[in-house]
């Protein structure tokens, strides 16, 4: 896959898409919008484990999802000159993607929806957003709204299945949204966006970490019992319990969808098989070709500096971390990583198909 880079100049933006991030972590996001209703989505300096491969992941999966599974906004690699100078928390490289709703419409994510529409099945007050966790959607499917709106529930089932395939380590309730009109009436489920936390694209500079998280993905898909002591490394008790739930969450999602949405499952498995056949017959069509105009080094731990500087507001600590992490940049081996990605996706297609059979 060869992805061109779209170049923008920040001062040439039409407007800023400004919205409060409604979720567990509050914040303002100001992303520039350019001609053609294209949003520039920058890579963050403080988001865990961020590398340029996050952007390649968004572009790769948007193409795959749109071709094999369902209509989805297609991402492009992008540079936005002058953005980092105005917004130092972000890089001036990332992706661009079309705005997914029309004038007079807005988005409402699942967290917002269940806060304003409490449901006995969904314990939304105790929902916690952690990166690198898998989320159990069975309670969401059991809610009155999704029970009463079969078509929307089927769409959500499709989205959850695809999120499992792409190994999304961050597919939480704030990543799923409805498109609503100005009067807050739900029109439909918004198309899938945000594909950066795909396991296959993570840690291109640290294979030990890469394989650890790939193993966590495969364990959660298969649903094997995991001893609690395996998660003693989590010193925060709340985080440890989330990790234990995460260890089997994907299998629970798959088994629930298998039982309640058999037609969606048959469609999804058929589409996975088409993808696998194409990967086997022409694997080079799925290899990521390096774009010389785009950053080509990875440092999965540099975010620790950004977290100290921009979230903790501790410049002294940031400078200390810079001494530790700044020299850890690794040149991305696109040929090796591409072959690895294709092999891992094919392996998990077989694993998911087995669970759903």
Coordinates of C-alpha atoms in Angstrom, one line a residue:
X1 CA 0.0 0.0 0.0
X2 CA 1.5 3.3 -1.1
X3 CA 0.0 6.3 0.7
X4 CA 0.6 9.9 -0.5
X5 CA 1.1 12.7 2.0
X6 CA -1.3 15.6 1.9
X7 CA 0.3 18.8 2.9
X8 CA -1.4 21.8 4.5
X9 CA -0.4 25.1 6.0
X10 CA -2.0 25.8 9.3
X11 CA -2.7 29.5 8.5
X12 CA -4.7 28.4 5.5
X13 CA -7.3 26.5 7.5
X14 CA -11.0 27.3 6.9
X15 CA -11.8 27.0 10.6
X16 CA -10.9 25.0 13.7
X17 CA -13.1 22.1 14.7
X18 CA -13.5 22.9 18.4
X19 CA -15.2 20.5 20.8
X20 CA -14.9 19.6 24.4
X21 CA -13.8 16.0 24.7
X22 CA -16.7 14.5 26.6
X23 CA -15.3 11.6 28.5
X24 CA -13.6 10.5 31.7
X25 CA -10.7 12.8 30.8
X26 CA -11.9 16.3 30.0
X27 CA -10.2 18.6 27.5
X28 CA -10.6 20.9 24.5
X29 CA -9.6 19.7 21.1
X30 CA -9.0 22.2 18.3
X31 CA -8.3 20.5 15.0
X32 CA -8.0 22.6 11.8
X33 CA -10.4 21.9 8.9
X34 CA -9.3 22.5 5.4
X35 CA -10.9 22.7 1.9
X36 CA -13.1 19.7 1.2
X37 CA -14.2 19.4 4.9
X38 CA -10.9 17.6 5.7
X39 CA -9.9 17.5 9.4
X40 CA -6.2 17.4 10.2
X41 CA -5.8 14.9 13.0
X42 CA -2.3 15.4 14.6
X43 CA -0.3 12.8 16.4
X44 CA -0.1 13.7 20.1
X45 CA 3.2 14.0 22.0
X46 CA 1.6 12.7 25.2
X47 CA -0.6 9.8 23.9
X48 CA 0.9 6.5 25.1
X49 CA 3.3 4.8 22.8
X50 CA 2.7 7.1 19.8
X51 CA 4.9 6.6 16.7
X52 CA 4.4 7.5 13.0
X53 CA 3.0 4.0 12.6
X54 CA -0.1 5.2 14.4
X55 CA -0.8 7.3 11.3
X56 CA 0.0 4.4 8.9
X57 CA -2.4 2.3 11.0
X58 CA -5.3 4.7 10.5
X59 CA -4.7 4.9 6.7
X60 CA -4.2 1.1 6.4
X61 CA -7.3 0.1 8.3
X62 CA -9.6 2.8 6.8
X63 CA -8.8 1.4 3.4
X64 CA -9.3 -2.2 4.5
X65 CA -12.5 -1.5 6.4
X66 CA -14.0 0.5 3.5
X67 CA -13.1 -2.2 0.9
X68 CA -13.9 -5.4 2.8
X69 CA -16.4 -4.6 5.6
X70 CA -18.4 -1.4 5.5
X71 CA -18.4 2.2 4.3
X72 CA -15.7 4.1 6.3
X73 CA -14.0 7.5 6.0
X74 CA -10.7 7.0 4.3
X75 CA -7.7 8.6 6.0
X76 CA -4.5 10.0 4.4
X77 CA -1.1 10.7 5.8
X78 CA -0.8 14.5 6.3
X79 CA 1.5 17.3 7.3
X80 CA 0.3 20.6 8.6
X81 CA 3.1 23.2 8.5
X82 CA 3.0 25.6 11.4
X83 CA 0.6 23.5 13.5
X84 CA 3.1 22.4 16.1
X85 CA 4.3 26.0 16.6
X86 CA 0.7 27.0 17.6
X87 CA -0.2 23.8 19.4
X88 CA 3.0 22.5 20.9
X89 CA 1.3 19.5 22.5
X90 CA 0.9 18.0 19.0
X91 CA 3.2 17.1 16.2
X92 CA 2.7 18.8 12.8
X93 CA 2.3 15.4 11.2
X94 CA -0.7 13.0 11.5
X95 CA -3.6 12.2 9.2
X96 CA -6.4 13.9 7.4
X97 CA -10.0 12.5 7.3
X98 CA -13.4 13.9 6.1
X99 CA -15.8 15.3 8.7
X100 CA -18.2 12.4 9.3
X101 CA -21.4 14.4 9.9
X102 CA -23.3 17.1 7.9
X103 CA -24.2 20.7 8.8
X104 CA -26.9 20.7 11.5
X105 CA -25.7 17.4 12.9
X106 CA -23.5 16.4 15.8
X107 CA -21.9 13.4 17.5
X108 CA -22.9 11.8 20.8
X109 CA -20.7 9.0 22.1
X110 CA -21.9 6.1 24.2
X111 CA -20.7 7.6 27.4
X112 CA -22.7 10.8 26.7
X113 CA -25.7 8.8 25.6
X114 CA -25.9 6.5 28.7
X115 CA -25.2 9.4 31.0
X116 CA -28.3 11.2 29.6
X117 CA -30.3 7.9 29.2
X118 CA -29.5 5.7 32.2
X119 CA -30.0 2.0 31.7
X120 CA -30.1 -0.7 34.3
X121 CA -27.8 -2.9 32.3
X122 CA -25.1 -0.3 31.7
X123 CA -23.1 0.8 34.8
X124 CA -21.9 3.9 33.0
X125 CA -21.0 5.8 36.3
X126 CA -18.2 3.3 36.9
X127 CA -16.9 3.3 33.3
X128 CA -13.2 4.0 33.2
X129 CA -11.1 4.9 30.1
X130 CA -7.7 3.3 30.1
X131 CA -5.4 2.9 27.0
X132 CA -4.2 -0.6 26.3
X133 CA -7.4 -2.3 27.5
X134 CA -10.1 -4.3 25.7
X135 CA -13.7 -3.4 26.5
X136 CA -16.7 -5.6 27.1
X137 CA -19.7 -4.5 25.0
X138 CA -22.2 -7.2 26.2
X139 CA -23.9 -4.8 28.6
X140 CA -24.2 -2.2 25.9
X141 CA -25.9 -4.7 23.6
X142 CA -28.3 -5.7 26.5
X143 CA -29.4 -2.1 27.0
X144 CA -33.0 -1.2 26.2
X145 CA -32.0 1.1 23.4
X146 CA -30.0 -1.5 21.5
X147 CA -32.6 -4.1 22.2
X148 CA -35.3 -1.9 20.7
X149 CA -33.2 -0.7 17.7
X150 CA -32.1 -3.9 15.9
X151 CA -30.6 -2.2 12.9
X152 CA -28.4 0.1 15.0
X153 CA -27.4 -3.0 17.2
X154 CA -26.4 -4.9 14.0
X155 CA -24.2 -1.9 13.0
X156 CA -22.6 -1.8 16.4
X157 CA -22.0 -5.6 16.2
X158 CA -20.2 -5.0 12.9
X159 CA -18.1 -2.3 14.4
X160 CA -17.1 -4.4 17.4
X161 CA -16.2 -7.4 15.2
X162 CA -13.9 -5.2 13.1
X163 CA -12.4 -3.7 16.2
X164 CA -11.4 -7.2 17.3
X165 CA -9.9 -7.9 13.9
X166 CA -7.8 -4.8 13.9
X167 CA -6.6 -5.5 17.4
X168 CA -7.8 -2.2 18.8
X169 CA -6.2 -1.7 22.2
X170 CA -8.4 1.4 22.9
X171 CA -11.9 0.7 21.5
X172 CA -13.7 2.3 24.5
X173 CA -17.2 3.8 24.8
X174 CA -16.0 7.2 23.8
X175 CA -14.9 5.9 20.4
X176 CA -18.4 4.8 19.4
X177 CA -20.8 7.6 18.6
X178 CA -24.3 8.3 17.2
X179 CA -24.9 11.0 14.6
X180 CA -27.7 13.2 15.9
X181 CA -29.7 16.1 14.6
X182 CA -29.8 19.5 16.3
X183 CA -32.7 18.3 18.5
X184 CA -30.6 15.4 19.8
X185 CA -32.5 12.8 17.8
X186 CA -30.4 9.8 16.8
X187 CA -30.0 9.4 13.0
X188 CA -27.6 6.5 12.8
X189 CA -24.4 5.0 14.2
X190 CA -21.4 7.0 13.1
X191 CA -18.9 5.3 10.8
X192 CA -15.8 3.8 12.3
X193 CA -12.9 6.2 12.9
X194 CA -9.8 6.2 15.1
X195 CA -7.7 3.1 14.2
X196 CA -4.4 4.2 15.6
X197 CA -4.2 1.7 18.5
X198 CA -4.1 -1.4 16.3
X199 CA -1.9 -4.0 18.0
X200 CA -0.1 -5.0 14.8
X201 CA 1.3 -1.4 14.3
X202 CA 2.4 -0.9 17.8
X203 CA 6.0 -1.0 19.1
X204 CA 7.8 -1.2 15.7
X205 CA 10.9 -0.3 17.7
X206 CA 10.5 -2.9 20.4
X207 CA 9.6 -6.4 19.4
X208 CA 9.5 -7.7 22.9
X209 CA 6.7 -5.2 23.8
X210 CA 5.1 -5.8 20.4
X211 CA 4.8 -9.6 20.9
X212 CA 3.6 -9.1 24.6
X213 CA 0.7 -7.1 23.5
X214 CA 0.0 -9.3 20.5
X215 CA -0.2 -12.2 23.0
X216 CA -2.6 -10.2 25.1
X217 CA -4.8 -9.7 22.1
X218 CA -4.9 -13.4 21.2
X219 CA -5.6 -14.4 24.8
X220 CA -8.5 -12.1 25.0
X221 CA -9.9 -13.4 21.7
X222 CA -9.6 -17.0 22.7
X223 CA -11.0 -16.4 26.2
X224 CA -8.5 -18.6 28.0
X225 CA -8.5 -18.4 31.7
X226 CA -5.8 -16.1 33.0
X227 CA -4.5 -16.3 36.6
X228 CA -5.0 -13.1 38.5
X229 CA -1.4 -13.1 39.6
X230 CA -0.3 -12.6 35.9
X231 CA -1.5 -9.0 36.4
X232 CA 0.4 -8.3 39.7
X233 CA 2.5 -5.8 37.7
X234 CA -0.5 -3.4 37.9
X235 CA 0.0 -1.8 41.3
X236 CA -3.2 0.2 41.1
X237 CA -6.0 -2.2 42.2
X238 CA -8.5 -0.5 39.9
X239 CA -6.2 -0.8 36.9
X240 CA -5.4 -4.4 37.8
X241 CA -9.1 -5.3 37.8
X242 CA -9.6 -3.7 34.4
X243 CA -6.7 -5.7 33.0
X244 CA -8.2 -8.9 34.3
X245 CA -11.5 -8.1 32.7
X246 CA -9.7 -7.0 29.5
X247 CA -8.1 -10.5 29.4
X248 CA -11.3 -12.1 28.3
X249 CA -13.4 -9.2 27.1
X250 CA -13.0 -9.8 23.4
X251 CA -14.1 -13.4 23.7
X252 CA -17.2 -12.3 25.6
X253 CA -18.0 -9.8 22.8
X254 CA -17.5 -12.5 20.1
X255 CA -19.6 -15.1 21.9
X256 CA -22.4 -12.6 22.5
X257 CA -22.5 -11.4 18.9
X258 CA -22.3 -15.0 17.7
X259 CA -25.4 -15.9 19.6
X260 CA -27.5 -12.8 18.9
X261 CA -26.3 -11.6 15.5
X262 CA -25.7 -14.8 13.4
X263 CA -26.3 -13.0 10.0
X264 CA -23.8 -10.3 10.9
X265 CA -21.3 -13.0 11.9
X266 CA -21.7 -14.9 8.6
X267 CA -21.2 -11.7 6.7
X268 CA -18.2 -10.7 8.7
X269 CA -16.5 -14.2 8.5
X270 CA -17.1 -14.2 4.7
X271 CA -15.5 -10.7 4.4
X272 CA -12.5 -11.8 6.6
X273 CA -12.0 -14.8 4.3
X274 CA -11.9 -12.5 1.3
X275 CA -9.3 -10.3 3.0
X276 CA -7.2 -13.4 3.9
X277 CA -7.3 -14.8 0.4
X278 CA -6.2 -11.5 -1.0
X279 CA -3.4 -11.3 1.6
X280 CA -2.3 -14.7 0.6
X281 CA -2.5 -14.3 -3.2
X282 CA -1.0 -10.8 -3.3
X283 CA 0.6 -10.0 0.1
X284 CA 2.7 -7.2 -1.4
X285 CA -0.6 -5.2 -2.0
X286 CA -0.8 -4.9 1.8
X287 CA 2.8 -4.0 2.5
X288 CA 3.3 -0.5 3.9
X289 CA 5.5 1.5 1.5
X290 CA 7.5 4.1 3.3
X291 CA 6.8 7.7 2.2
X292 CA 10.0 9.7 2.2
X293 CA 8.1 12.9 3.0
X294 CA 6.8 11.5 6.3
X295 CA 8.7 10.8 9.6
X296 CA 10.4 7.4 9.5
X297 CA 11.7 6.8 13.0
X298 CA 9.9 5.4 16.0
X299 CA 10.3 5.9 19.7
X300 CA 7.4 4.3 21.6
X301 CA 8.5 5.8 24.9
X302 CA 9.0 9.4 24.0
X303 CA 5.4 10.1 25.0
X304 CA 6.6 10.0 28.6
X305 CA 8.4 13.3 28.0
X306 CA 5.2 14.7 26.5
X307 CA 3.1 13.5 29.4
X308 CA 5.3 15.2 31.9
X309 CA 5.5 18.4 29.9
X310 CA 1.9 18.8 28.7
X311 CA -0.2 16.8 31.1
X312 CA 1.7 17.0 34.4
X313 CA 3.0 20.5 33.7
X314 CA 6.4 19.4 35.1
X315 CA 9.1 20.8 32.9
X316 CA 12.0 19.6 35.2
X317 CA 10.7 16.1 35.0
X318 CA 10.3 16.4 31.2
X319 CA 13.9 17.5 30.8
X320 CA 15.0 14.5 33.0
X321 CA 13.0 12.1 30.8
X322 CA 14.4 13.7 27.6
X323 CA 17.9 12.6 28.7
X324 CA 16.6 9.0 29.1
X325 CA 14.4 8.6 26.0
X326 CA 15.6 11.1 23.3
X327 CA 18.3 8.8 22.1
X328 CA 16.0 5.8 21.7
X329 CA 14.8 6.6 18.1
X330 CA 14.8 3.5 15.8
X331 CA 14.6 3.6 12.0
X332 CA 11.3 1.9 11.0
X333 CA 12.0 -1.2 8.9
X334 CA 8.9 -1.0 6.7
X335 CA 9.6 -4.2 4.8
X336 CA 10.0 -6.3 8.0
X337 CA 7.1 -4.6 9.8
X338 CA 4.8 -5.0 6.7
X339 CA 5.4 -8.8 6.5
X340 CA 4.9 -9.1 10.2
X341 CA 1.6 -7.2 10.1
X342 CA 0.2 -9.3 7.3
X343 CA 1.2 -12.6 9.0
X344 CA -0.3 -11.5 12.3
X345 CA -3.6 -10.4 10.7
X346 CA -3.9 -13.7 8.8
X347 CA -3.3 -15.6 12.0
X348 CA -5.9 -13.7 13.9
X349 CA -8.4 -14.1 11.1
X350 CA -8.1 -17.8 11.7
X351 CA -8.4 -17.4 15.4
X352 CA -11.5 -15.2 15.3
X353 CA -13.2 -17.5 12.7
X354 CA -12.6 -20.5 15.0
X355 CA -14.2 -18.7 17.9
X356 CA -17.1 -17.7 15.8
X357 CA -17.6 -21.1 14.2

